[in-house]
Amino acid sequence: MSYIIRLDDAAPRMHHFRWNRMEAILRKFNIHPLIGIIPDVQDKDLIVYEEDKDFWQKAREWQNSGFAHLALHGYQHVYHTTSGGMNPINQRSEFAGVSLNKQMKMLRKGYEKLLTEGITVDTFFAPSHTFDDNTIKALKEVTPIRIISDTVANDVYVKNDITFVPQQSGKCRALPFKVTTFCYHPNEMNPVDFIQLENFLIKHGKEFVNFSSVIKARPYGKLDKAIHEMYFYRKRRRQKRG
């Protein structure tokens, strides 16, 4: 059993106090997170934060020091459709339902922005977890990225020449999967969230691993499919109950 922490929405405009608190906690327990960087943040809920002129230097230090594995987190974090795509965690997307050509343009610009800032990534995840087949085609066409952090499964698997590292929970809790990714949004965390995280790390900190250590070539299996179907079946039932 291996745990991974993923942090979403790193950008020059973010809640710097909360991000600093998160970083301090993870360093205290020697946890190396996966951090998703928005290349050109335009989300109205994020641009309200004060701009950090030193953000890109900080991101380079995260990567160069080995503290974090960095990823491309969308392009502008702006939603264009109400599609859930192939991973319908939410019914909104920057990518799912968008034409292949537009997705190629967004991904090319996003990847190149990180390159100009001295950051090379091999991993992608979309805002709100939503993407589609065209997203995968676009990634292959305009970037060298072949890893996606998302989908619900028991373990890391390879499908359509893409390695998927499953992401199953929005907070740390004991789960039975072989590889579990906990997705946090530091911008939105409150004091209780930080306390709960730290308490979990006190008990389970040694079960966390570096993102790169779980990458392997394994086909999508029957157990993965069953977990995926059960997860979304329960999600639909909850939505119907309203």
Short mmCIF file of C-alpha atoms in Angstrom, two decimals:
data_model
loop_
_atom_site.label_atom_id
_atom_site.label_comp_id
_atom_site.label_asym_id
_atom_site.label_seq_id
_atom_site.Cartn_x
_atom_site.Cartn_y
_atom_site.Cartn_z
CA MET A 1 0.00 0.00 0.00
CA SER A 2 1.45 3.35 -1.09
CA TYR A 3 0.13 6.88 -0.58
CA ILE A 4 0.81 10.01 -2.66
CA ILE A 5 -0.12 13.61 -1.92
CA ARG A 6 -1.09 15.77 -4.89
CA LEU A 7 -1.38 19.56 -4.60
CA ASP A 8 -3.50 21.43 -7.16
CA ASP A 9 -3.45 25.02 -8.44
CA ALA A 10 0.11 26.20 -7.86
CA ALA A 11 0.59 29.49 -9.71
CA PRO A 12 2.02 32.97 -9.20
CA ARG A 13 -1.39 33.90 -7.79
CA MET A 14 -2.29 31.57 -4.94
CA HIS A 15 -2.92 31.75 -1.19
CA HIS A 16 0.72 31.95 -0.22
CA PHE A 17 0.24 31.56 3.55
CA ARG A 18 -1.70 28.31 3.10
CA TRP A 19 0.76 26.97 0.56
CA ASN A 20 3.67 27.79 2.86
CA ARG A 21 1.92 26.01 5.72
CA MET A 22 1.33 22.96 3.54
CA GLU A 23 4.96 22.92 2.43
CA ALA A 24 6.18 23.18 6.03
CA ILE A 25 4.03 20.21 7.09
CA LEU A 26 5.19 18.04 4.20
CA ARG A 27 8.84 18.89 4.80
CA LYS A 28 8.43 18.08 8.49
CA PHE A 29 7.36 14.52 7.60
CA ASN A 30 9.68 14.21 4.58
CA ILE A 31 6.74 13.90 2.17
CA HIS A 32 7.44 14.65 -1.49
CA PRO A 33 4.22 15.77 -3.21
CA LEU A 34 3.06 15.90 -6.80
CA ILE A 35 2.40 19.61 -7.51
CA GLY A 36 0.31 20.79 -10.45
CA ILE A 37 1.27 24.17 -11.93
CA ILE A 38 -1.19 26.29 -13.90
CA PRO A 39 0.90 27.88 -16.69
CA ASP A 40 -1.28 30.95 -17.34
CA VAL A 41 -3.85 31.21 -14.57
CA GLN A 42 -6.99 33.16 -15.59
CA ASP A 43 -9.53 31.57 -13.24
CA LYS A 44 -11.50 34.39 -11.59
CA ASP A 45 -11.41 32.53 -8.27
CA LEU A 46 -7.62 32.36 -8.33
CA ILE A 47 -6.51 35.69 -9.79
CA VAL A 48 -7.82 37.41 -6.65
CA TYR A 49 -4.67 36.33 -4.81
CA GLU A 50 -1.64 38.57 -4.63
CA GLU A 51 0.98 37.78 -7.27
CA ASP A 52 4.25 36.30 -6.08
CA LYS A 53 7.02 37.64 -8.31
CA ASP A 54 9.30 34.85 -7.09
CA PHE A 55 6.89 32.00 -7.82
CA TRP A 56 8.76 30.54 -10.79
CA GLN A 57 12.02 30.52 -8.88
CA LYS A 58 10.23 28.72 -6.03
CA ALA A 59 8.84 26.16 -8.49
CA ARG A 60 12.30 25.53 -9.92
CA GLU A 61 13.62 25.00 -6.40
CA TRP A 62 10.80 22.52 -5.65
CA GLN A 63 11.86 20.51 -8.69
CA ASN A 64 15.64 20.89 -8.57
CA SER A 65 15.87 20.07 -4.86
CA GLY A 66 13.76 16.93 -5.26
CA PHE A 67 11.08 18.24 -2.89
CA ALA A 68 8.30 17.79 -5.45
CA HIS A 69 7.41 16.14 -8.73
CA LEU A 70 5.91 18.89 -10.89
CA ALA A 71 3.05 18.48 -13.36
CA LEU A 72 1.22 20.50 -16.00
CA HIS A 73 -2.16 21.40 -14.48
CA GLY A 74 -4.24 22.45 -17.45
CA TYR A 75 -3.55 25.74 -19.19
CA GLN A 76 -5.55 28.69 -17.79
CA HIS A 77 -7.83 26.81 -15.36
CA VAL A 78 -10.88 28.25 -17.14
CA TYR A 79 -13.86 25.98 -17.81
CA HIS A 80 -15.21 25.81 -21.37
CA THR A 81 -17.77 23.00 -21.18
CA THR A 82 -20.10 21.17 -18.83
CA SER A 83 -18.68 17.79 -19.84
CA GLY A 84 -17.21 15.25 -17.45
CA GLY A 85 -15.40 13.42 -20.21
CA MET A 86 -13.87 10.03 -19.44
CA ASN A 87 -13.38 10.84 -15.74
CA PRO A 88 -16.63 12.61 -14.75
CA ILE A 89 -15.72 13.61 -11.22
CA ASN A 90 -17.27 16.99 -12.05
CA GLN A 91 -19.48 18.29 -14.85
CA ARG A 92 -17.20 21.12 -15.97
CA SER A 93 -14.00 21.08 -17.93
CA GLU A 94 -11.24 23.08 -19.52
CA PHE A 95 -10.63 20.15 -21.89
CA ALA A 96 -13.40 17.54 -22.14
CA GLY A 97 -15.73 18.33 -25.02
CA VAL A 98 -13.29 20.82 -26.55
CA SER A 99 -12.05 20.25 -30.11
CA LEU A 100 -8.77 18.43 -30.66
CA ASN A 101 -7.18 21.45 -32.32
CA LYS A 102 -8.03 23.76 -29.42
CA GLN A 103 -6.80 21.24 -26.89
CA MET A 104 -3.54 20.91 -28.82
CA LYS A 105 -3.08 24.68 -28.75
CA MET A 106 -3.76 24.91 -25.00
CA LEU A 107 -1.46 22.04 -24.14
CA ARG A 108 1.32 23.27 -26.40
CA LYS A 109 1.18 26.75 -24.90
CA GLY A 110 1.03 25.41 -21.36
CA TYR A 111 3.92 23.01 -21.81
CA GLU A 112 6.05 25.64 -23.54
CA LYS A 113 5.35 28.18 -20.79
CA LEU A 114 6.77 25.80 -18.21
CA LEU A 115 9.79 25.16 -20.43
CA THR A 116 10.50 28.89 -20.70
CA GLU A 117 10.51 28.99 -16.90
CA GLY A 118 13.07 26.19 -16.73
CA ILE A 119 10.57 23.49 -15.72
CA THR A 120 10.29 20.18 -17.57
CA VAL A 121 7.33 17.93 -16.75
CA ASP A 122 6.28 14.41 -17.71
CA THR A 123 2.89 14.43 -15.98
CA PHE A 124 -0.48 16.11 -16.61
CA PHE A 125 -3.74 16.51 -14.75
CA ALA A 126 -6.73 18.59 -15.75
CA PRO A 127 -8.71 21.12 -13.69
CA SER A 128 -11.67 19.39 -12.00
CA HIS A 129 -10.16 16.02 -13.07
CA THR A 130 -12.03 16.15 -16.40
CA PHE A 131 -10.54 15.26 -19.77
CA ASP A 132 -11.40 13.11 -22.78
CA ASP A 133 -9.88 11.06 -25.57
CA ASN A 134 -8.91 14.23 -27.43
CA THR A 135 -6.89 15.33 -24.42
CA ILE A 136 -4.83 12.16 -24.64
CA LYS A 137 -4.41 12.57 -28.40
CA ALA A 138 -3.34 16.20 -27.92
CA LEU A 139 -0.84 15.32 -25.20
CA LYS A 140 0.76 12.75 -27.48
CA GLU A 141 0.78 15.12 -30.44
CA VAL A 142 2.29 18.26 -28.91
CA THR A 143 4.08 17.20 -25.70
CA PRO A 144 6.28 14.33 -24.48
CA ILE A 145 3.91 13.84 -21.49
CA ARG A 146 2.78 10.24 -21.09
CA ILE A 147 1.60 10.21 -17.45
CA ILE A 148 -1.78 11.39 -16.13
CA SER A 149 -2.62 11.72 -12.44
CA ASP A 150 -6.32 10.82 -12.36
CA THR A 151 -9.01 8.16 -12.78
CA VAL A 152 -10.22 5.74 -10.11
CA ALA A 153 -8.45 2.37 -9.91
CA ASN A 154 -6.63 0.04 -7.55
CA ASP A 155 -3.15 0.60 -8.93
CA VAL A 156 -1.12 2.42 -11.56
CA TYR A 157 -1.88 1.13 -15.07
CA VAL A 158 -1.06 1.77 -18.73
CA LYS A 159 -3.81 2.27 -21.29
CA ASN A 160 -3.51 3.75 -24.80
CA ASP A 161 0.22 4.30 -24.16
CA ILE A 162 -0.56 6.57 -21.19
CA THR A 163 0.37 5.70 -17.62
CA PHE A 164 -2.51 6.54 -15.28
CA VAL A 165 -1.77 7.08 -11.60
CA PRO A 166 -5.18 6.84 -9.88
CA GLN A 167 -6.50 9.63 -7.66
CA GLN A 168 -9.22 8.46 -5.29
CA SER A 169 -9.73 10.93 -2.44
CA GLY A 170 -9.80 14.63 -1.61
CA LYS A 171 -8.30 14.11 1.84
CA CYS A 172 -6.05 11.68 3.67
CA ARG A 173 -7.83 8.63 5.04
CA ALA A 174 -7.08 4.94 5.25
CA LEU A 175 -8.00 3.31 1.94
CA PRO A 176 -7.38 -0.25 0.70
CA PHE A 177 -6.00 0.51 -2.77
CA LYS A 178 -2.50 -0.54 -3.76
CA VAL A 179 -1.68 3.06 -4.81
CA THR A 180 -3.79 5.96 -3.49
CA THR A 181 -3.43 9.63 -4.39
CA PHE A 182 -4.91 12.23 -2.03
CA CYS A 183 -5.70 15.49 -3.83
CA TYR A 184 -5.47 18.72 -1.84
CA HIS A 185 -6.19 22.31 -2.87
CA PRO A 186 -4.13 24.40 -0.43
CA ASN A 187 -5.85 27.61 -1.57
CA GLU A 188 -9.11 26.31 -0.10
CA MET A 189 -7.88 24.63 3.08
CA ASN A 190 -8.95 25.75 6.55
CA PRO A 191 -7.12 25.26 9.89
CA VAL A 192 -8.97 22.01 10.62
CA ASP A 193 -7.88 20.56 7.27
CA PHE A 194 -4.24 21.16 8.15
CA ILE A 195 -4.66 19.60 11.60
CA GLN A 196 -6.35 16.51 10.16
CA LEU A 197 -3.62 16.15 7.55
CA GLU A 198 -0.84 16.40 10.13
CA ASN A 199 -2.56 13.88 12.41
CA PHE A 200 -2.79 11.43 9.52
CA LEU A 201 0.88 11.91 8.69
CA ILE A 202 1.85 11.24 12.29
CA LYS A 203 0.29 7.77 11.97
CA HIS A 204 0.91 7.00 8.29
CA GLY A 205 3.78 9.21 7.13
CA LYS A 206 6.04 6.24 6.36
CA GLU A 207 3.48 4.89 3.89
CA PHE A 208 3.90 7.88 1.55
CA VAL A 209 6.14 7.51 -1.49
CA ASN A 210 7.60 9.68 -4.23
CA PHE A 211 5.35 9.97 -7.27
CA SER A 212 8.00 8.70 -9.68
CA SER A 213 8.50 5.51 -7.65
CA VAL A 214 5.04 4.14 -8.52
CA ILE A 215 5.36 4.48 -12.31
CA LYS A 216 5.27 1.04 -13.93
CA ALA A 217 3.98 -0.79 -16.98
CA ARG A 218 0.85 -2.70 -15.93
CA PRO A 219 -2.30 -3.25 -17.99
CA TYR A 220 -5.72 -2.07 -16.86
CA GLY A 221 -7.22 -4.97 -14.89
CA LYS A 222 -10.61 -6.35 -13.90
CA LEU A 223 -10.25 -5.04 -10.34
CA ASP A 224 -9.47 -1.55 -11.65
CA LYS A 225 -12.58 -1.65 -13.83
CA ALA A 226 -14.77 -2.89 -10.97
CA ILE A 227 -13.53 -0.14 -8.64
CA HIS A 228 -14.10 2.49 -11.34
CA GLU A 229 -17.64 1.29 -12.05
CA MET A 230 -18.54 1.05 -8.37
CA TYR A 231 -17.19 4.54 -7.64
CA PHE A 232 -19.21 6.23 -10.36
CA TYR A 233 -22.30 4.12 -9.64
CA ARG A 234 -22.26 5.38 -6.05
CA LYS A 235 -21.58 8.91 -7.23
CA ARG A 236 -24.63 8.83 -9.52
CA ARG A 237 -26.77 7.44 -6.68
CA ARG A 238 -25.69 10.29 -4.37
CA GLN A 239 -26.44 12.86 -7.05
CA LYS A 240 -29.94 11.46 -7.61
CA ARG A 241 -30.66 11.61 -3.89
CA GLY A 242 -29.58 15.20 -4.17
#
